[in-house]
Tab-separated table of C-alpha atoms in Angstrom:
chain	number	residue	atom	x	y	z
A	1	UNK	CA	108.766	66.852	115.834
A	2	UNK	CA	111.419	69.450	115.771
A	3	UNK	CA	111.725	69.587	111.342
A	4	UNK	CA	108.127	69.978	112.008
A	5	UNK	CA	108.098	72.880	113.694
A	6	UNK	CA	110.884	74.750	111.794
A	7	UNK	CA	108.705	73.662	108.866
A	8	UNK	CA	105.894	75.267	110.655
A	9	UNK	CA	108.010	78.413	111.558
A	10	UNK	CA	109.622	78.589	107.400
A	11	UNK	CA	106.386	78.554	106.638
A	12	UNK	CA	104.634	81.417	108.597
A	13	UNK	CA	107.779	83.771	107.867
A	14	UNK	CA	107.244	82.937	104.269
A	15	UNK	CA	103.506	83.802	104.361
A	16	UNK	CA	104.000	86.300	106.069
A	17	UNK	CA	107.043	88.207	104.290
A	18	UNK	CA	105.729	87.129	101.089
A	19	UNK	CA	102.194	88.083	101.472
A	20	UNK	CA	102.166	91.491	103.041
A	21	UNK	CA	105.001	92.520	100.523
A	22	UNK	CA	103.241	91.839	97.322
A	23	UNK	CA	99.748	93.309	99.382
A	24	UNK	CA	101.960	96.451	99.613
A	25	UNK	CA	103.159	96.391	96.070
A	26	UNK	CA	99.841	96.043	94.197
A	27	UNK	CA	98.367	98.876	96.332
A	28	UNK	CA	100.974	100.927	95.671
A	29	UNK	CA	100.620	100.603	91.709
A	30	UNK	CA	97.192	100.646	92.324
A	31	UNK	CA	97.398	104.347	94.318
A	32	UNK	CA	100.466	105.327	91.853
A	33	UNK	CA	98.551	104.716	88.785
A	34	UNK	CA	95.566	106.225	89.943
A	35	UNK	CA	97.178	109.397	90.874
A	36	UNK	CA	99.529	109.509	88.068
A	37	UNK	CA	102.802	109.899	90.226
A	38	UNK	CA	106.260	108.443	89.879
A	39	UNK	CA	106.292	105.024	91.031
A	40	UNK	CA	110.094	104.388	91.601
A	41	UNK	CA	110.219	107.194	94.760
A	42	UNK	CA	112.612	106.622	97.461
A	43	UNK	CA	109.234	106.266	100.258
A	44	UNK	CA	107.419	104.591	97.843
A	45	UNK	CA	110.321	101.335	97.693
A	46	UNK	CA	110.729	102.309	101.401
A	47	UNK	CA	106.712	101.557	102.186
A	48	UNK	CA	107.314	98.179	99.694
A	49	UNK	CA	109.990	97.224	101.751
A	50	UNK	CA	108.764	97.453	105.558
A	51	UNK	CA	104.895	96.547	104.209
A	52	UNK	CA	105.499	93.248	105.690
A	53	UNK	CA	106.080	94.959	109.279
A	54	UNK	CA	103.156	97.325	108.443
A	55	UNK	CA	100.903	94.118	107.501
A	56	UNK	CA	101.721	92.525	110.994
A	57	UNK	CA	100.463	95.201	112.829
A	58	UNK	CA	97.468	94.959	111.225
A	59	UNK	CA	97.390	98.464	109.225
A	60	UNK	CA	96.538	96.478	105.904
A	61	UNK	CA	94.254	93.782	106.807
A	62	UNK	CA	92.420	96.268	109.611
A	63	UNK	CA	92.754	94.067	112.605
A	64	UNK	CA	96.009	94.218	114.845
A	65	UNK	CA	98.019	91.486	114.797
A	66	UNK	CA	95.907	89.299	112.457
A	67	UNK	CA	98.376	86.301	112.963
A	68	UNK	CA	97.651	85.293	116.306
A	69	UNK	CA	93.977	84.318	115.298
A	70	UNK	CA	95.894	82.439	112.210
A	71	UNK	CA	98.292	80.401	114.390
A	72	UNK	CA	95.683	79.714	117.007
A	73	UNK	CA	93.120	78.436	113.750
A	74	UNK	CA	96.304	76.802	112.315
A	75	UNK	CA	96.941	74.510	115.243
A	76	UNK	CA	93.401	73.544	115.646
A	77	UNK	CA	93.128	72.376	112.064
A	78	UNK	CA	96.465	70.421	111.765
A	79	UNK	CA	95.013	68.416	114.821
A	80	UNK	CA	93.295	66.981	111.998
A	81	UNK	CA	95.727	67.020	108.935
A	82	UNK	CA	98.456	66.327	110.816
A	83	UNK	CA	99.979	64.688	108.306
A	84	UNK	CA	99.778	67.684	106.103
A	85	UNK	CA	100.897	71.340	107.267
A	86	UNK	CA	100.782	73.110	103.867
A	87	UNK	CA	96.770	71.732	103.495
A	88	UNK	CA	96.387	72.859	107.402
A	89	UNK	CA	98.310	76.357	106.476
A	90	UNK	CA	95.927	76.643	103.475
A	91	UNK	CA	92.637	75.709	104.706
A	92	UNK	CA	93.349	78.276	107.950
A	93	UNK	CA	94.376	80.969	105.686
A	94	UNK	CA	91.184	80.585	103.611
A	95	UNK	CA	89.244	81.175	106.755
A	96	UNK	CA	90.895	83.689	108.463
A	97	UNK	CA	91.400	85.742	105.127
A	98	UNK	CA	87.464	84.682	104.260
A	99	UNK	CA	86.398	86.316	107.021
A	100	UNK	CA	88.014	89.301	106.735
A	101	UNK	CA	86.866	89.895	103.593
A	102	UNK	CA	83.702	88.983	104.398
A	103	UNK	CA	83.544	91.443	107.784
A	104	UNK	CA	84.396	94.165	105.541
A	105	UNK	CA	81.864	93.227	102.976
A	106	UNK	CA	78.763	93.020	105.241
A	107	UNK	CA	79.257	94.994	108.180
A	108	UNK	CA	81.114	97.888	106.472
A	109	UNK	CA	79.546	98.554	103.189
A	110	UNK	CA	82.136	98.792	100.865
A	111	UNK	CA	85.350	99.050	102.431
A	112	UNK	CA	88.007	100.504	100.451
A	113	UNK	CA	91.941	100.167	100.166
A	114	UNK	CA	92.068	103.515	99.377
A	115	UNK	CA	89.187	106.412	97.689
A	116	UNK	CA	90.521	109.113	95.164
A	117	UNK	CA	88.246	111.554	93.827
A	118	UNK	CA	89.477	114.396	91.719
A	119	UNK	CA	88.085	116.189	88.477
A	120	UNK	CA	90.025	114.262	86.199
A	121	UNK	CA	88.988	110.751	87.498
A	122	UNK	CA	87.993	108.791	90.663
A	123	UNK	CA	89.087	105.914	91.875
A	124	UNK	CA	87.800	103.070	94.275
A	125	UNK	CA	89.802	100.337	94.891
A	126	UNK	CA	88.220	97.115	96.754
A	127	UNK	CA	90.553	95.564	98.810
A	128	UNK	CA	89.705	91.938	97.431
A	129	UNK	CA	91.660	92.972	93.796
A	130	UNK	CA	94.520	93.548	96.418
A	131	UNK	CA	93.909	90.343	98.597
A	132	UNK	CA	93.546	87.289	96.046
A	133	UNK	CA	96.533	88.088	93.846
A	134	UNK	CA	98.979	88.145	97.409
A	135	UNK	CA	97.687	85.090	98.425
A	136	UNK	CA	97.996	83.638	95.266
A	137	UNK	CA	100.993	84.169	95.585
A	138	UNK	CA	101.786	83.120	98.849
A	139	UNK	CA	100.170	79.831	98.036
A	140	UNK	CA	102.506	79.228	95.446
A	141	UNK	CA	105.911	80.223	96.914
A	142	UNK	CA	104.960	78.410	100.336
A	143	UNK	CA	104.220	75.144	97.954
A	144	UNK	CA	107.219	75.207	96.178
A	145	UNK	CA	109.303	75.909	99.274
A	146	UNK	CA	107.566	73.186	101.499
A	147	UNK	CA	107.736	70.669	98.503
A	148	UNK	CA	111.349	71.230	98.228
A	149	UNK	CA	111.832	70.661	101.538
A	150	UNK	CA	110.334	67.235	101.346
A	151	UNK	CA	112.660	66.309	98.938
């Protein structure tokens, strides 16, 4: 029971560091590109860097501390895989993240990372474009770590 839960533990931190960091990266080349700026600023590497502390708090997703609903959601569905924490991780992450998205979707019409609007060009970006590729990610580092581990 303990390996599980250190399993469990690797693989929140992992999500977590790992998600919010690459959700602050794309948004930043996103907002860089679209104001034609410098990319490699000392803030800008500085925002990259604590984004996963930022992403906690809930400043990207829009809800404070978005991880407590995930753990709670997690343990309820690895009552059922229990077997299996990466497919309980997953299949929680898909419905907390779903629902985000969705919550901004419906409720808030359009909900935006970030609006610029100049002469020269304006720029809306959805925070989906932002969302998929980070978990993506996630996904894939959290699989590779937790099938290493079972090795």
């Amino acid at each position: 029971m303990k390996s599980n839960n250190i399993k469990i533990i690797k693989l929140f931190l992992i999500h977590i560091f790992v998600y919010y960091t690459f959700f602050g990266f794309i948004s930043e080349i996103i907002w860089n590109v679209a104001r034609d700026t410098i990319f490699f600023r000392k803030e800008i590497i500085t925002k990259i860097i604590v984004s996963s502390l930022l992403g906690i708090t809930g400043m990207y997703d829009g809800y404070i501390f978005l991880l407590i609903p995930h753990i709670l959601l997690f343990v309820i569905i690895n009552r059922f895989f229990k077997k299996n924490i990466l497919k309980s991780f997953f299949i929680s992450s898909l419905f907390i993240y779903s629902f985000i998205y969705l919550n901004f979707e419906f409720d808030i019409s359009n909900i935006s990372l970030f609006s610029i609007s100049s002469f020269e060009h304006a720029t809306n970006c959805n925070i989906i474009y932002v969302m998929i590729p980070s978990l993506a990610i996630s996904f894939f580092l959290n699989y590779i770590f937790m099938n290493k581990s079972k090795n």
